[in-house]
Short mmCIF file of N, CA and C in Angstrom, two decimals:
data_model
loop_
_atom_site.label_atom_id
_atom_site.label_comp_id
_atom_site.label_asym_id
_atom_site.label_seq_id
_atom_site.Cartn_x
_atom_site.Cartn_y
_atom_site.Cartn_z
N MET A 1 9.17 -217.55 -137.84
CA MET A 1 10.60 -217.40 -137.84
C MET A 1 10.99 -215.94 -138.09
N ARG A 2 10.28 -215.29 -139.07
CA ARG A 2 10.59 -213.88 -139.34
C ARG A 2 10.35 -213.01 -138.11
N THR A 3 9.27 -213.29 -137.40
CA THR A 3 8.96 -212.52 -136.20
C THR A 3 10.07 -212.68 -135.17
N LEU A 4 10.57 -213.89 -135.03
CA LEU A 4 11.66 -214.15 -134.09
C LEU A 4 12.92 -213.40 -134.49
N LEU A 5 13.26 -213.42 -135.78
CA LEU A 5 14.45 -212.69 -136.26
C LEU A 5 14.27 -211.18 -136.11
N ARG A 6 13.08 -210.69 -136.44
CA ARG A 6 12.80 -209.27 -136.32
C ARG A 6 12.90 -208.86 -134.85
N GLY A 7 12.38 -209.69 -133.96
CA GLY A 7 12.46 -209.41 -132.53
C GLY A 7 13.90 -209.41 -132.04
N ALA A 8 14.72 -210.34 -132.54
CA ALA A 8 16.13 -210.39 -132.14
C ALA A 8 16.87 -209.15 -132.65
N ALA A 9 16.59 -208.73 -133.89
CA ALA A 9 17.23 -207.55 -134.45
C ALA A 9 16.84 -206.30 -133.67
N CYS A 10 15.57 -206.23 -133.31
CA CYS A 10 15.08 -205.08 -132.55
C CYS A 10 15.75 -205.04 -131.17
N ALA A 11 15.87 -206.20 -130.54
CA ALA A 11 16.51 -206.27 -129.22
C ALA A 11 17.97 -205.87 -129.31
N ALA A 12 18.65 -206.31 -130.38
CA ALA A 12 20.06 -205.95 -130.55
C ALA A 12 20.21 -204.45 -130.75
N ALA A 13 19.33 -203.85 -131.55
CA ALA A 13 19.39 -202.41 -131.79
C ALA A 13 19.10 -201.64 -130.50
N LEU A 14 18.15 -202.13 -129.72
CA LEU A 14 17.81 -201.47 -128.46
C LEU A 14 18.97 -201.56 -127.48
N THR A 15 19.62 -202.72 -127.42
CA THR A 15 20.77 -202.89 -126.53
C THR A 15 21.90 -201.95 -126.94
N ALA A 16 22.16 -201.85 -128.24
CA ALA A 16 23.21 -200.95 -128.73
C ALA A 16 22.89 -199.50 -128.37
N ALA A 17 21.64 -199.11 -128.52
CA ALA A 17 21.24 -197.73 -128.18
C ALA A 17 21.40 -197.48 -126.69
N MET A 18 21.07 -198.46 -125.87
CA MET A 18 21.20 -198.29 -124.43
C MET A 18 22.67 -198.16 -124.02
N ILE A 19 23.54 -198.90 -124.68
CA ILE A 19 24.97 -198.84 -124.35
C ILE A 19 25.52 -197.46 -124.68
N THR A 20 25.16 -196.91 -125.83
CA THR A 20 25.70 -195.60 -126.21
C THR A 20 25.04 -194.47 -125.42
N ALA A 21 23.82 -194.67 -124.95
CA ALA A 21 23.12 -193.62 -124.22
C ALA A 21 23.34 -193.71 -122.72
N ALA A 22 23.87 -194.82 -122.26
CA ALA A 22 24.06 -194.99 -120.82
C ALA A 22 25.08 -193.99 -120.31
N PRO A 23 24.85 -193.42 -119.14
CA PRO A 23 25.83 -192.48 -118.61
C PRO A 23 27.12 -193.20 -118.26
N THR A 24 28.23 -192.57 -118.57
CA THR A 24 29.51 -193.18 -118.28
C THR A 24 30.07 -192.60 -117.00
N ALA A 25 30.86 -193.38 -116.33
CA ALA A 25 31.51 -192.90 -115.11
C ALA A 25 32.47 -191.78 -115.47
N ALA A 26 32.69 -190.89 -114.55
CA ALA A 26 33.60 -189.77 -114.79
C ALA A 26 34.98 -190.30 -115.15
N GLN A 27 35.51 -189.80 -116.23
CA GLN A 27 36.83 -190.21 -116.67
C GLN A 27 37.88 -189.60 -115.76
N ALA A 28 38.98 -190.31 -115.65
CA ALA A 28 40.09 -189.78 -114.85
C ALA A 28 40.70 -188.61 -115.60
N ALA A 29 41.14 -187.62 -114.85
CA ALA A 29 41.85 -186.50 -115.46
C ALA A 29 43.13 -187.01 -116.10
N GLN A 30 43.54 -186.36 -117.15
CA GLN A 30 44.72 -186.77 -117.89
C GLN A 30 45.89 -185.85 -117.58
N PRO A 31 47.12 -186.34 -117.76
CA PRO A 31 48.28 -185.48 -117.51
C PRO A 31 48.20 -184.17 -118.29
N ASN A 32 48.62 -183.12 -117.64
CA ASN A 32 48.69 -181.76 -118.18
C ASN A 32 47.33 -181.06 -118.27
N GLN A 33 46.29 -181.64 -117.70
CA GLN A 33 44.99 -180.96 -117.66
C GLN A 33 44.91 -180.08 -116.42
N LEU A 34 44.17 -178.99 -116.55
CA LEU A 34 43.82 -178.16 -115.40
C LEU A 34 42.44 -178.58 -114.92
N CYS A 35 42.29 -178.75 -113.61
CA CYS A 35 41.02 -179.18 -113.03
C CYS A 35 40.73 -178.34 -111.80
N ARG A 36 39.46 -178.20 -111.47
CA ARG A 36 39.04 -177.47 -110.28
C ARG A 36 38.83 -178.45 -109.13
N THR A 37 39.07 -177.96 -107.92
CA THR A 37 38.81 -178.78 -106.74
C THR A 37 37.39 -178.55 -106.26
N ASN A 38 36.74 -179.60 -105.80
CA ASN A 38 35.34 -179.48 -105.36
C ASN A 38 35.22 -179.11 -103.88
N SER A 39 36.33 -179.18 -103.16
CA SER A 39 36.36 -178.77 -101.76
C SER A 39 37.80 -178.46 -101.41
N SER A 40 38.02 -177.87 -100.26
CA SER A 40 39.40 -177.61 -99.87
C SER A 40 40.10 -178.94 -99.65
N ALA A 41 41.39 -178.95 -99.88
CA ALA A 41 42.14 -180.20 -99.82
C ALA A 41 43.58 -179.92 -99.43
N ILE A 42 44.27 -180.98 -99.10
CA ILE A 42 45.71 -180.89 -98.83
C ILE A 42 46.44 -181.52 -100.00
N LEU A 43 47.40 -180.80 -100.54
CA LEU A 43 48.30 -181.34 -101.55
C LEU A 43 49.50 -181.87 -100.78
N TYR A 44 49.57 -183.19 -100.65
CA TYR A 44 50.60 -183.81 -99.81
C TYR A 44 51.96 -183.79 -100.50
N THR A 45 52.91 -183.09 -99.91
CA THR A 45 54.27 -183.03 -100.44
C THR A 45 55.15 -184.10 -99.79
N SER A 46 54.66 -184.70 -98.73
CA SER A 46 55.32 -185.83 -98.06
C SER A 46 54.21 -186.59 -97.34
N PRO A 47 54.51 -187.76 -96.81
CA PRO A 47 53.44 -188.51 -96.13
C PRO A 47 52.85 -187.78 -94.92
N THR A 48 53.57 -186.83 -94.37
CA THR A 48 53.09 -186.15 -93.16
C THR A 48 52.87 -184.65 -93.32
N SER A 49 53.14 -184.09 -94.48
CA SER A 49 52.95 -182.64 -94.64
C SER A 49 52.47 -182.31 -96.05
N GLY A 50 51.98 -181.08 -96.18
CA GLY A 50 51.49 -180.63 -97.46
C GLY A 50 51.07 -179.18 -97.38
N ILE A 51 50.46 -178.70 -98.47
CA ILE A 51 49.96 -177.32 -98.49
C ILE A 51 48.45 -177.37 -98.69
N TRP A 52 47.79 -176.33 -98.21
CA TRP A 52 46.34 -176.21 -98.28
C TRP A 52 45.92 -175.69 -99.65
N VAL A 53 44.98 -176.39 -100.29
CA VAL A 53 44.43 -175.97 -101.58
C VAL A 53 42.98 -175.59 -101.34
N PRO A 54 42.61 -174.33 -101.58
CA PRO A 54 41.22 -173.91 -101.34
C PRO A 54 40.24 -174.56 -102.33
N GLN A 55 38.97 -174.55 -101.95
CA GLN A 55 37.92 -175.03 -102.84
C GLN A 55 37.89 -174.21 -104.12
N ASN A 56 37.57 -174.85 -105.23
CA ASN A 56 37.43 -174.22 -106.54
C ASN A 56 38.76 -173.70 -107.09
N SER A 57 39.87 -174.24 -106.63
CA SER A 57 41.18 -173.86 -107.14
C SER A 57 41.52 -174.68 -108.37
N LEU A 58 42.33 -174.11 -109.24
CA LEU A 58 42.82 -174.83 -110.40
C LEU A 58 44.11 -175.57 -110.01
N VAL A 59 44.14 -176.86 -110.29
CA VAL A 59 45.34 -177.65 -110.09
C VAL A 59 45.70 -178.29 -111.43
N ARG A 60 46.98 -178.47 -111.67
CA ARG A 60 47.42 -179.15 -112.90
C ARG A 60 47.72 -180.60 -112.56
N ILE A 61 47.10 -181.51 -113.29
CA ILE A 61 47.33 -182.93 -113.10
C ILE A 61 48.62 -183.30 -113.83
N LEU A 62 49.56 -183.89 -113.10
CA LEU A 62 50.83 -184.28 -113.69
C LEU A 62 50.87 -185.77 -114.01
N ASP A 63 50.19 -186.57 -113.21
CA ASP A 63 50.23 -188.01 -113.41
C ASP A 63 49.04 -188.65 -112.69
N TYR A 64 48.66 -189.81 -113.17
CA TYR A 64 47.59 -190.60 -112.57
C TYR A 64 48.22 -191.52 -111.54
N ARG A 65 47.74 -191.49 -110.32
CA ARG A 65 48.31 -192.30 -109.25
C ARG A 65 47.34 -193.37 -108.76
N GLY A 66 46.56 -193.93 -109.65
CA GLY A 66 45.66 -195.00 -109.26
C GLY A 66 44.28 -194.49 -108.89
N PRO A 67 43.47 -195.35 -108.30
CA PRO A 67 42.07 -194.99 -108.06
C PRO A 67 41.87 -193.90 -107.00
N LEU A 68 42.89 -193.61 -106.19
CA LEU A 68 42.68 -192.67 -105.09
C LEU A 68 43.41 -191.33 -105.22
N HIS A 69 44.47 -191.26 -105.99
CA HIS A 69 45.30 -190.05 -105.98
C HIS A 69 45.80 -189.66 -107.37
N TYR A 70 46.11 -188.38 -107.48
CA TYR A 70 46.84 -187.82 -108.62
C TYR A 70 48.12 -187.19 -108.11
N LEU A 71 49.13 -187.13 -108.96
CA LEU A 71 50.26 -186.25 -108.74
C LEU A 71 49.86 -184.94 -109.39
N ALA A 72 49.86 -183.86 -108.63
CA ALA A 72 49.33 -182.59 -109.12
C ALA A 72 50.22 -181.43 -108.69
N ARG A 73 50.02 -180.29 -109.36
CA ARG A 73 50.74 -179.06 -109.00
C ARG A 73 49.73 -177.97 -108.73
N TYR A 74 49.96 -177.26 -107.65
CA TYR A 74 49.14 -176.11 -107.30
C TYR A 74 50.06 -175.00 -106.83
N ASP A 75 49.94 -173.84 -107.44
CA ASP A 75 50.70 -172.67 -107.02
C ASP A 75 52.21 -172.97 -106.96
N GLY A 76 52.70 -173.74 -107.93
CA GLY A 76 54.12 -174.05 -108.02
C GLY A 76 54.58 -175.22 -107.18
N THR A 77 53.70 -175.76 -106.34
CA THR A 77 54.07 -176.88 -105.46
C THR A 77 53.51 -178.18 -106.02
N VAL A 78 54.34 -179.21 -106.02
CA VAL A 78 53.93 -180.52 -106.54
C VAL A 78 53.71 -181.47 -105.37
N GLY A 79 52.64 -182.23 -105.45
CA GLY A 79 52.36 -183.21 -104.42
C GLY A 79 51.25 -184.15 -104.84
N GLN A 80 50.78 -184.92 -103.90
CA GLN A 80 49.74 -185.90 -104.17
C GLN A 80 48.40 -185.37 -103.69
N LEU A 81 47.38 -185.49 -104.55
CA LEU A 81 46.05 -184.96 -104.27
C LEU A 81 45.02 -186.07 -104.41
N GLU A 82 44.09 -186.13 -103.49
CA GLU A 82 43.04 -187.15 -103.57
C GLU A 82 42.17 -186.91 -104.80
N ARG A 83 41.89 -187.98 -105.53
CA ARG A 83 41.05 -187.87 -106.73
C ARG A 83 39.65 -187.37 -106.39
N SER A 84 39.15 -187.72 -105.21
CA SER A 84 37.79 -187.32 -104.84
C SER A 84 37.67 -185.81 -104.68
N ARG A 85 38.78 -185.11 -104.57
CA ARG A 85 38.74 -183.64 -104.43
C ARG A 85 38.72 -182.92 -105.77
N VAL A 86 38.85 -183.67 -106.86
CA VAL A 86 38.91 -183.06 -108.20
C VAL A 86 37.56 -183.23 -108.89
N ILE A 87 37.07 -182.14 -109.46
CA ILE A 87 35.84 -182.21 -110.27
C ILE A 87 36.25 -182.70 -111.64
N GLN A 88 36.02 -183.98 -111.92
CA GLN A 88 36.49 -184.58 -113.16
C GLN A 88 35.93 -183.86 -114.40
N GLU A 89 34.67 -183.43 -114.31
CA GLU A 89 34.03 -182.78 -115.45
C GLU A 89 34.59 -181.38 -115.73
N SER A 90 35.37 -180.84 -114.79
CA SER A 90 35.90 -179.48 -114.96
C SER A 90 37.25 -179.47 -115.68
N CYS A 91 37.83 -180.64 -115.92
CA CYS A 91 39.21 -180.70 -116.44
C CYS A 91 39.26 -180.32 -117.92
N TYR A 92 40.31 -179.61 -118.28
CA TYR A 92 40.52 -179.19 -119.66
C TYR A 92 42.01 -178.99 -119.90
N TYR A 93 42.38 -178.95 -121.17
CA TYR A 93 43.77 -178.69 -121.55
C TYR A 93 43.96 -177.21 -121.81
N GLN A 94 45.12 -176.71 -121.43
CA GLN A 94 45.49 -175.31 -121.74
C GLN A 94 46.94 -175.27 -122.12
#
């Protein structure tokens, strides 16, 4: 019985360690963070137009727009930017 309990405790500890050590998915950028773009992109100011944002540019995230887009500002212009164009790990507050 002790062996069984010891084995269960060991398994629980191992599971807890794996959960904390497991890599987490990239977190979504938060409002007011500055983030870099991983490739050139269009900041859509309307459904049919926008401005060109070069690769490695800093954009300010204004709002989270779901799994595909952010509301963002670049060079004074506000529009919608694809989340896939933002390097999530590059985001920071300033």
